[in-house]
Amino acid sequence: MANEQTQSNNNVYWQAPVRHNPTHYNYQDLEEHYNYIKEIARFLGKDDLTQLTDFYIEQGFPIVKFNAGKKGVVTLFEQTSESYDIEH
């Protein structure tokens, strides 16, 4: 999990990003990695909130820190508390 958050419809979401450098991947590699991440997401109950960055961008959802042509996958975790600590 990265220290990256975004907001949509008055909700705060923390991003778990996977970035692929635009000069070091091809779409087949990205798709294969995406499928592995989706398997983990299904186990966590986050299947619907794990998408390719292009999907989120096309939906108008604000995804941060995917500049310079970077592609990847983001899983969103909605913030449900004002603050978190390791015990709660």
PDB file of C-alpha atoms in Angstrom:
ATOM      1  CA  MET A   1       0.000   0.000   0.000  1.00  0.00           C
ATOM      2  CA  ALA A   2       1.332   3.384  -0.932  1.00  0.00           C
ATOM      3  CA  ASN A   3       0.787   6.625   0.904  1.00  0.00           C
ATOM      4  CA  GLU A   4      -1.461   7.813  -1.918  1.00  0.00           C
ATOM      5  CA  GLN A   5      -5.061   8.766  -1.605  1.00  0.00           C
ATOM      6  CA  THR A   6      -7.718  10.193  -3.862  1.00  0.00           C
ATOM      7  CA  GLN A   7     -11.247  11.485  -3.423  1.00  0.00           C
ATOM      8  CA  SER A   8     -14.463  10.877  -5.296  1.00  0.00           C
ATOM      9  CA  ASN A   9     -18.033  11.704  -4.287  1.00  0.00           C
ATOM     10  CA  ASN A  10     -16.894  12.867  -0.823  1.00  0.00           C
ATOM     11  CA  ASN A  11     -15.223   9.496  -0.167  1.00  0.00           C
ATOM     12  CA  VAL A  12     -11.498   9.072   0.446  1.00  0.00           C
ATOM     13  CA  TYR A  13      -9.770   6.098  -1.148  1.00  0.00           C
ATOM     14  CA  TRP A  14      -6.263   4.820  -0.520  1.00  0.00           C
ATOM     15  CA  GLN A  15      -4.541   3.511  -3.627  1.00  0.00           C
ATOM     16  CA  ALA A  16      -2.543   0.311  -3.805  1.00  0.00           C
ATOM     17  CA  PRO A  17      -0.749   0.952  -7.114  1.00  0.00           C
ATOM     18  CA  VAL A  18       1.316  -1.239  -9.384  1.00  0.00           C
ATOM     19  CA  ARG A  19       3.152   0.904 -11.931  1.00  0.00           C
ATOM     20  CA  HIS A  20       4.769  -0.340 -15.105  1.00  0.00           C
ATOM     21  CA  ASN A  21       7.491   1.805 -16.619  1.00  0.00           C
ATOM     22  CA  PRO A  22       6.402   2.669 -20.184  1.00  0.00           C
ATOM     23  CA  THR A  23       9.769   1.657 -21.664  1.00  0.00           C
ATOM     24  CA  HIS A  24      10.053  -1.693 -19.867  1.00  0.00           C
ATOM     25  CA  TYR A  25       6.812  -3.602 -20.462  1.00  0.00           C
ATOM     26  CA  ASN A  26       4.470  -4.723 -23.173  1.00  0.00           C
ATOM     27  CA  TYR A  27       0.689  -5.145 -22.990  1.00  0.00           C
ATOM     28  CA  GLN A  28       0.954  -8.926 -22.712  1.00  0.00           C
ATOM     29  CA  ASP A  29       3.114  -8.539 -19.581  1.00  0.00           C
ATOM     30  CA  LEU A  30       0.712  -5.963 -18.154  1.00  0.00           C
ATOM     31  CA  GLU A  31      -2.292  -8.226 -18.765  1.00  0.00           C
ATOM     32  CA  GLU A  32      -0.560 -11.200 -17.156  1.00  0.00           C
ATOM     33  CA  HIS A  33       0.367  -9.155 -14.079  1.00  0.00           C
ATOM     34  CA  TYR A  34      -3.183  -7.734 -13.945  1.00  0.00           C
ATOM     35  CA  ASN A  35      -4.626 -11.259 -13.880  1.00  0.00           C
ATOM     36  CA  TYR A  36      -2.411 -12.221 -10.919  1.00  0.00           C
ATOM     37  CA  ILE A  37      -3.423  -9.095  -9.040  1.00  0.00           C
ATOM     38  CA  LYS A  38      -7.108  -9.775  -9.765  1.00  0.00           C
ATOM     39  CA  GLU A  39      -6.746 -13.228  -8.181  1.00  0.00           C
ATOM     40  CA  ILE A  40      -5.475 -11.608  -4.986  1.00  0.00           C
ATOM     41  CA  ALA A  41      -8.206  -8.955  -5.191  1.00  0.00           C
ATOM     42  CA  ARG A  42     -10.927 -11.605  -5.423  1.00  0.00           C
ATOM     43  CA  PHE A  43      -9.547 -13.250  -2.284  1.00  0.00           C
ATOM     44  CA  LEU A  44      -9.680  -9.863  -0.500  1.00  0.00           C
ATOM     45  CA  GLY A  45     -13.162  -9.016  -1.773  1.00  0.00           C
ATOM     46  CA  LYS A  46     -11.743  -6.131  -3.834  1.00  0.00           C
ATOM     47  CA  ASP A  47     -12.368  -7.501  -7.316  1.00  0.00           C
ATOM     48  CA  ASP A  48     -14.554  -4.554  -8.373  1.00  0.00           C
ATOM     49  CA  LEU A  49     -12.083  -2.004  -6.997  1.00  0.00           C
ATOM     50  CA  THR A  50      -9.028  -3.465  -8.756  1.00  0.00           C
ATOM     51  CA  GLN A  51      -8.746  -2.099 -12.280  1.00  0.00           C
ATOM     52  CA  LEU A  52      -6.264  -1.018 -14.903  1.00  0.00           C
ATOM     53  CA  THR A  53      -5.466   2.669 -14.565  1.00  0.00           C
ATOM     54  CA  ASP A  54      -6.904   3.343 -18.027  1.00  0.00           C
ATOM     55  CA  PHE A  55     -10.308   2.095 -16.799  1.00  0.00           C
ATOM     56  CA  TYR A  56     -10.346   4.487 -13.844  1.00  0.00           C
ATOM     57  CA  ILE A  57      -9.162   7.408 -15.971  1.00  0.00           C
ATOM     58  CA  GLU A  58     -11.849   6.746 -18.609  1.00  0.00           C
ATOM     59  CA  GLN A  59     -14.468   6.748 -15.820  1.00  0.00           C
ATOM     60  CA  GLY A  60     -13.226  10.158 -14.648  1.00  0.00           C
ATOM     61  CA  PHE A  61     -11.954   8.731 -11.363  1.00  0.00           C
ATOM     62  CA  PRO A  62      -8.926  10.700 -10.111  1.00  0.00           C
ATOM     63  CA  ILE A  63      -5.909   8.374 -10.098  1.00  0.00           C
ATOM     64  CA  VAL A  64      -2.699  10.027  -8.925  1.00  0.00           C
ATOM     65  CA  LYS A  65       0.984   9.518  -9.712  1.00  0.00           C
ATOM     66  CA  PHE A  66       0.585   7.700 -13.035  1.00  0.00           C
ATOM     67  CA  ASN A  67       2.345  10.273 -15.159  1.00  0.00           C
ATOM     68  CA  ALA A  68       4.898  10.081 -17.963  1.00  0.00           C
ATOM     69  CA  GLY A  69       2.976   7.358 -19.781  1.00  0.00           C
ATOM     70  CA  LYS A  70       3.031   4.882 -16.904  1.00  0.00           C
ATOM     71  CA  LYS A  71       0.405   2.161 -17.014  1.00  0.00           C
ATOM     72  CA  GLY A  72      -0.606  -0.193 -14.288  1.00  0.00           C
ATOM     73  CA  VAL A  73      -3.172  -1.496 -11.874  1.00  0.00           C
ATOM     74  CA  VAL A  74      -4.774   0.179  -8.869  1.00  0.00           C
ATOM     75  CA  THR A  75      -6.758  -1.339  -6.030  1.00  0.00           C
ATOM     76  CA  LEU A  76      -8.807   1.140  -4.041  1.00  0.00           C
ATOM     77  CA  PHE A  77      -9.494   0.847  -0.335  1.00  0.00           C
ATOM     78  CA  GLU A  78     -12.177   3.191   0.971  1.00  0.00           C
ATOM     79  CA  GLN A  79     -11.197   5.029   4.129  1.00  0.00           C
ATOM     80  CA  THR A  80     -13.811   4.230   6.756  1.00  0.00           C
ATOM     81  CA  SER A  81     -12.220   5.959   9.755  1.00  0.00           C
ATOM     82  CA  GLU A  82     -10.593   9.334  10.297  1.00  0.00           C
ATOM     83  CA  SER A  83      -7.441   7.694  11.587  1.00  0.00           C
ATOM     84  CA  TYR A  84      -6.015   4.212  11.829  1.00  0.00           C
ATOM     85  CA  ASP A  85      -3.504   2.641  14.158  1.00  0.00           C
ATOM     86  CA  ILE A  86      -1.907  -0.764  14.277  1.00  0.00           C
ATOM     87  CA  GLU A  87      -4.217  -1.969  17.067  1.00  0.00           C
ATOM     88  CA  HIS A  88      -7.551  -1.143  15.375  1.00  0.00           C
TER      89      HIS A  88
END
